[in-house]
mmCIF file of C-alpha atoms in Angstrom:
data_model
loop_
_atom_site.group_PDB
_atom_site.id
_atom_site.type_symbol
_atom_site.label_atom_id
_atom_site.label_comp_id
_atom_site.label_asym_id
_atom_site.label_seq_id
_atom_site.Cartn_x
_atom_site.Cartn_y
_atom_site.Cartn_z
ATOM 1 C CA MET A 506 0.000 0.000 0.000
ATOM 2 C CA GLY A 507 3.010 2.268 0.308
ATOM 3 C CA ASP A 508 2.981 3.627 -3.222
ATOM 4 C CA TRP A 509 0.849 6.027 -5.223
ATOM 5 C CA TRP A 510 -0.949 3.448 -7.399
ATOM 6 C CA SER A 511 -2.000 0.728 -4.959
ATOM 7 C CA PRO A 512 -4.845 2.632 -3.258
ATOM 8 C CA LEU A 513 -6.108 3.790 -6.666
ATOM 9 C CA VAL A 514 -6.096 0.231 -8.023
ATOM 10 C CA LEU A 515 -8.071 -1.009 -5.008
ATOM 11 C CA ARG A 516 -10.474 1.933 -5.219
ATOM 12 C CA ASP A 517 -11.220 1.146 -8.859
ATOM 13 C CA ILE A 518 -11.691 -2.558 -8.212
ATOM 14 C CA SER A 519 -14.029 -1.810 -5.320
ATOM 15 C CA LEU A 520 -16.055 0.388 -7.715
ATOM 16 C CA GLY A 521 -16.368 -2.441 -10.260
ATOM 17 C CA ILE A 522 -13.531 -1.446 -12.594
ATOM 18 C CA ASP A 523 -12.066 -4.909 -12.361
ATOM 19 C CA THR A 524 -10.392 -5.930 -15.632
ATOM 20 C CA PHE A 525 -6.817 -5.194 -16.602
ATOM 21 C CA GLU A 526 -7.907 -3.219 -19.657
ATOM 22 C CA GLU A 527 -10.383 -1.072 -17.692
ATOM 23 C CA LEU A 528 -7.820 -0.382 -14.978
ATOM 24 C CA VAL A 529 -5.200 0.716 -17.506
ATOM 25 C CA ARG A 530 -7.729 2.957 -19.234
ATOM 26 C CA ASP A 531 -9.058 4.536 -16.036
ATOM 27 C CA LEU A 532 -5.764 5.050 -14.222
ATOM 28 C CA GLY A 533 -3.409 5.717 -17.125
ATOM 29 C CA VAL A 534 -0.892 3.451 -15.426
ATOM 30 C CA SER A 535 1.841 1.553 -17.300
ATOM 31 C CA LEU A 536 1.093 -2.071 -18.129
ATOM 32 C CA ALA A 537 4.153 -3.335 -16.250
ATOM 33 C CA LEU A 538 3.370 -1.346 -13.116
ATOM 34 C CA LEU A 539 -0.270 -2.474 -13.050
ATOM 35 C CA LYS A 540 0.736 -6.094 -13.632
ATOM 36 C CA ASP A 541 3.155 -5.846 -10.709
ATOM 37 C CA ARG A 542 0.564 -4.308 -8.336
ATOM 38 C CA LEU A 543 -2.127 -6.824 -9.245
ATOM 39 C CA GLU A 544 0.296 -9.719 -8.779
ATOM 40 C CA LYS A 545 1.312 -8.423 -5.342
ATOM 41 C CA PHE A 546 -2.328 -8.024 -4.298
ATOM 42 C CA VAL A 547 -3.190 -11.539 -5.505
ATOM 43 C CA ASN A 548 -0.136 -13.032 -3.730
ATOM 44 C CA GLY A 549 -1.022 -11.054 -0.588
ATOM 45 C CA ASP A 550 -4.625 -12.361 -0.561
ATOM 46 C CA VAL A 551 -6.085 -8.888 -1.117
ATOM 47 C CA LEU A 552 -7.434 -9.753 -4.590
ATOM 48 C CA GLU A 553 -8.395 -12.931 -6.381
ATOM 49 C CA ARG A 554 -8.027 -13.433 -10.116
ATOM 50 C CA VAL A 555 -11.101 -14.945 -11.796
ATOM 51 C CA GLU A 556 -11.097 -15.969 -15.445
ATOM 52 C CA TYR A 557 -13.995 -14.521 -17.450
ATOM 53 C CA SER A 558 -12.797 -15.404 -20.970
ATOM 54 C CA ALA A 559 -10.837 -18.433 -22.147
ATOM 55 C CA ARG A 560 -10.087 -17.165 -25.675
ATOM 56 C CA PRO A 561 -8.422 -14.818 -25.329
ATOM 57 C CA GLN A 562 -7.700 -15.556 -21.703
ATOM 58 C CA ARG A 563 -8.888 -12.634 -19.584
ATOM 59 C CA PHE A 564 -9.341 -12.131 -15.857
ATOM 60 C CA ARG A 565 -11.341 -10.016 -13.450
ATOM 61 C CA TYR A 566 -9.832 -8.969 -10.143
ATOM 62 C CA LEU A 567 -12.126 -9.276 -7.157
ATOM 63 C CA LEU A 568 -11.624 -8.251 -3.544
ATOM 64 C CA THR A 569 -11.059 -11.032 -1.040
ATOM 65 C CA THR A 570 -12.318 -10.737 2.531
ATOM 66 C CA SER A 571 -8.985 -9.168 3.420
ATOM 67 C CA GLY A 572 -9.310 -6.778 0.470
ATOM 68 C CA ARG A 573 -12.806 -5.680 1.512
ATOM 69 C CA GLU A 574 -11.478 -4.891 5.003
ATOM 70 C CA LEU A 575 -8.672 -2.867 3.439
ATOM 71 C CA VAL A 576 -11.133 -0.861 1.323
ATOM 72 C CA THR A 577 -12.877 0.175 4.552
ATOM 73 C CA VAL A 578 -9.576 1.709 5.661
ATOM 74 C CA LEU A 579 -9.212 3.365 2.249
ATOM 75 C CA LEU A 580 -12.646 4.954 2.651
ATOM 76 C CA ALA A 581 -11.459 6.552 5.891
ATOM 77 C CA LEU A 582 -8.237 7.748 4.220
ATOM 78 C CA THR A 583 -10.211 9.101 1.271
ATOM 79 C CA GLN A 584 -12.457 11.118 3.549
ATOM 80 C CA TRP A 585 -9.439 12.474 5.421
ATOM 81 C CA GLY A 586 -7.948 13.587 2.099
ATOM 82 C CA ASP A 587 -11.246 15.134 1.029
ATOM 83 C CA ARG A 588 -11.512 17.116 4.295
ATOM 84 C CA CYS A 589 -7.897 18.261 4.409
ATOM 85 C CA HIS A 590 -6.807 18.492 0.768
ATOM 86 C CA ALA A 591 -9.824 18.954 -1.496
ATOM 87 C CA PRO A 592 -10.845 22.622 -1.150
ATOM 88 C CA GLU A 593 -13.359 22.312 -4.003
ATOM 89 C CA GLY A 594 -14.992 19.273 -2.411
ATOM 90 C CA PRO A 595 -14.644 15.533 -2.791
ATOM 91 C CA PRO A 596 -14.312 14.155 -6.329
ATOM 92 C CA ILE A 597 -16.451 11.133 -5.361
ATOM 93 C CA VAL A 598 -19.246 10.988 -2.799
ATOM 94 C CA PHE A 599 -19.871 7.634 -1.142
ATOM 95 C CA ARG A 600 -23.323 6.738 0.161
ATOM 96 C CA HIS A 601 -24.055 4.193 2.856
ATOM 97 C CA HIS A 602 -26.655 1.521 2.061
ATOM 98 C CA CYS A 603 -29.115 3.539 4.230
ATOM 99 C CA GLY A 604 -28.975 6.270 1.573
ATOM 100 C CA GLU A 605 -27.070 8.891 3.550
ATOM 101 C CA VAL A 606 -23.705 10.309 2.524
ATOM 102 C CA LEU A 607 -21.091 8.123 4.195
ATOM 103 C CA GLU A 608 -19.073 9.618 7.020
ATOM 104 C CA VAL A 609 -16.573 7.010 8.172
ATOM 105 C CA SER A 610 -15.829 6.930 11.867
ATOM 106 C CA ILE A 611 -13.817 4.482 13.904
ATOM 107 C CA THR A 612 -15.482 3.303 17.070
ATOM 108 C CA CYS A 613 -14.770 0.765 19.781
ATOM 109 C CA ARG A 614 -16.716 -2.423 19.161
ATOM 110 C CA THR A 615 -17.382 -2.858 22.891
ATOM 111 C CA CYS A 616 -18.519 0.599 24.028
ATOM 112 C CA SER A 617 -19.211 2.287 20.634
ATOM 113 C CA GLY A 618 -17.062 5.240 21.721
ATOM 114 C CA ALA A 619 -15.161 7.225 19.106
ATOM 115 C CA VAL A 620 -11.495 6.317 18.738
ATOM 116 C CA HIS A 621 -8.948 9.145 19.107
ATOM 117 C CA PRO A 622 -5.154 8.629 19.175
ATOM 118 C CA GLU A 623 -4.788 10.141 22.648
ATOM 119 C CA GLY A 624 -7.362 7.691 24.037
ATOM 120 C CA VAL A 625 -5.721 4.469 22.882
ATOM 121 C CA PRO A 626 -3.009 3.270 25.286
ATOM 122 C CA VAL A 627 -0.860 0.399 24.035
ATOM 123 C CA GLN A 628 0.613 -2.693 25.623
ATOM 124 C CA PRO A 629 2.775 -5.536 24.349
ATOM 125 C CA GLY A 630 0.930 -8.039 22.176
ATOM 126 C CA PRO A 631 1.540 -11.758 21.698
ATOM 127 C CA GLY A 632 3.240 -11.231 18.327
ATOM 128 C CA GLY A 633 5.427 -8.344 19.443
ATOM 129 C CA ARG A 634 9.151 -8.569 18.833
ATOM 130 C CA SER A 635 12.234 -6.426 18.781
ATOM 131 C CA ALA A 636 13.262 -6.115 15.139
ATOM 132 C CA PRO A 637 14.013 -3.404 12.587
ATOM 133 C CA GLY A 638 10.932 -1.230 12.387
ATOM 134 C CA THR A 639 9.902 -1.923 15.988
ATOM 135 C CA LEU A 640 13.129 -1.654 18.027
ATOM 136 C CA VAL A 641 12.277 1.448 20.062
ATOM 137 C CA ILE A 642 8.598 0.527 20.345
ATOM 138 C CA ALA A 643 9.530 -2.944 21.639
ATOM 139 C CA GLU A 644 11.883 -1.403 24.229
ATOM 140 C CA ARG A 645 9.218 1.004 25.453
ATOM 141 C CA LEU A 646 6.521 -1.626 25.588
ATOM 142 C CA ALA A 647 8.821 -4.023 27.438
ATOM 143 C CA GLY A 648 9.247 -1.336 30.084
ATOM 144 C CA MET A 649 5.450 -1.224 30.493
ATOM 145 C CA ALA A 650 5.022 -4.958 31.077
#
């Protein structure tokens, strides 16, 4: 997800633009770059490749369960970008199935309270380890245990 094209590819697929040809046309991305991103998403279980034509062989790219969860995060990021960096307004408006304009919010599943960074203390988790990318965090969390 750490590049410019990946969120756009997932956005398009979530909107039903799901063939290689449509993605190239919509995004204006190079064939090699799109092939690489799609392959990474398929290998990472974010997308699945489903054949829709045998001759010539053609595929659709569909979101997996993991991919659908990731799109939820992308909706939140999109709305952040629209609020902070789209002075003329959002280029796309998403509607919830209830009919209202979607306003993504992150809430606690247990108490339904809004989640804010200052209200989320951390503690060591079962998969925590001291390794590049988590060295200082691991040290600080170890001191909390």
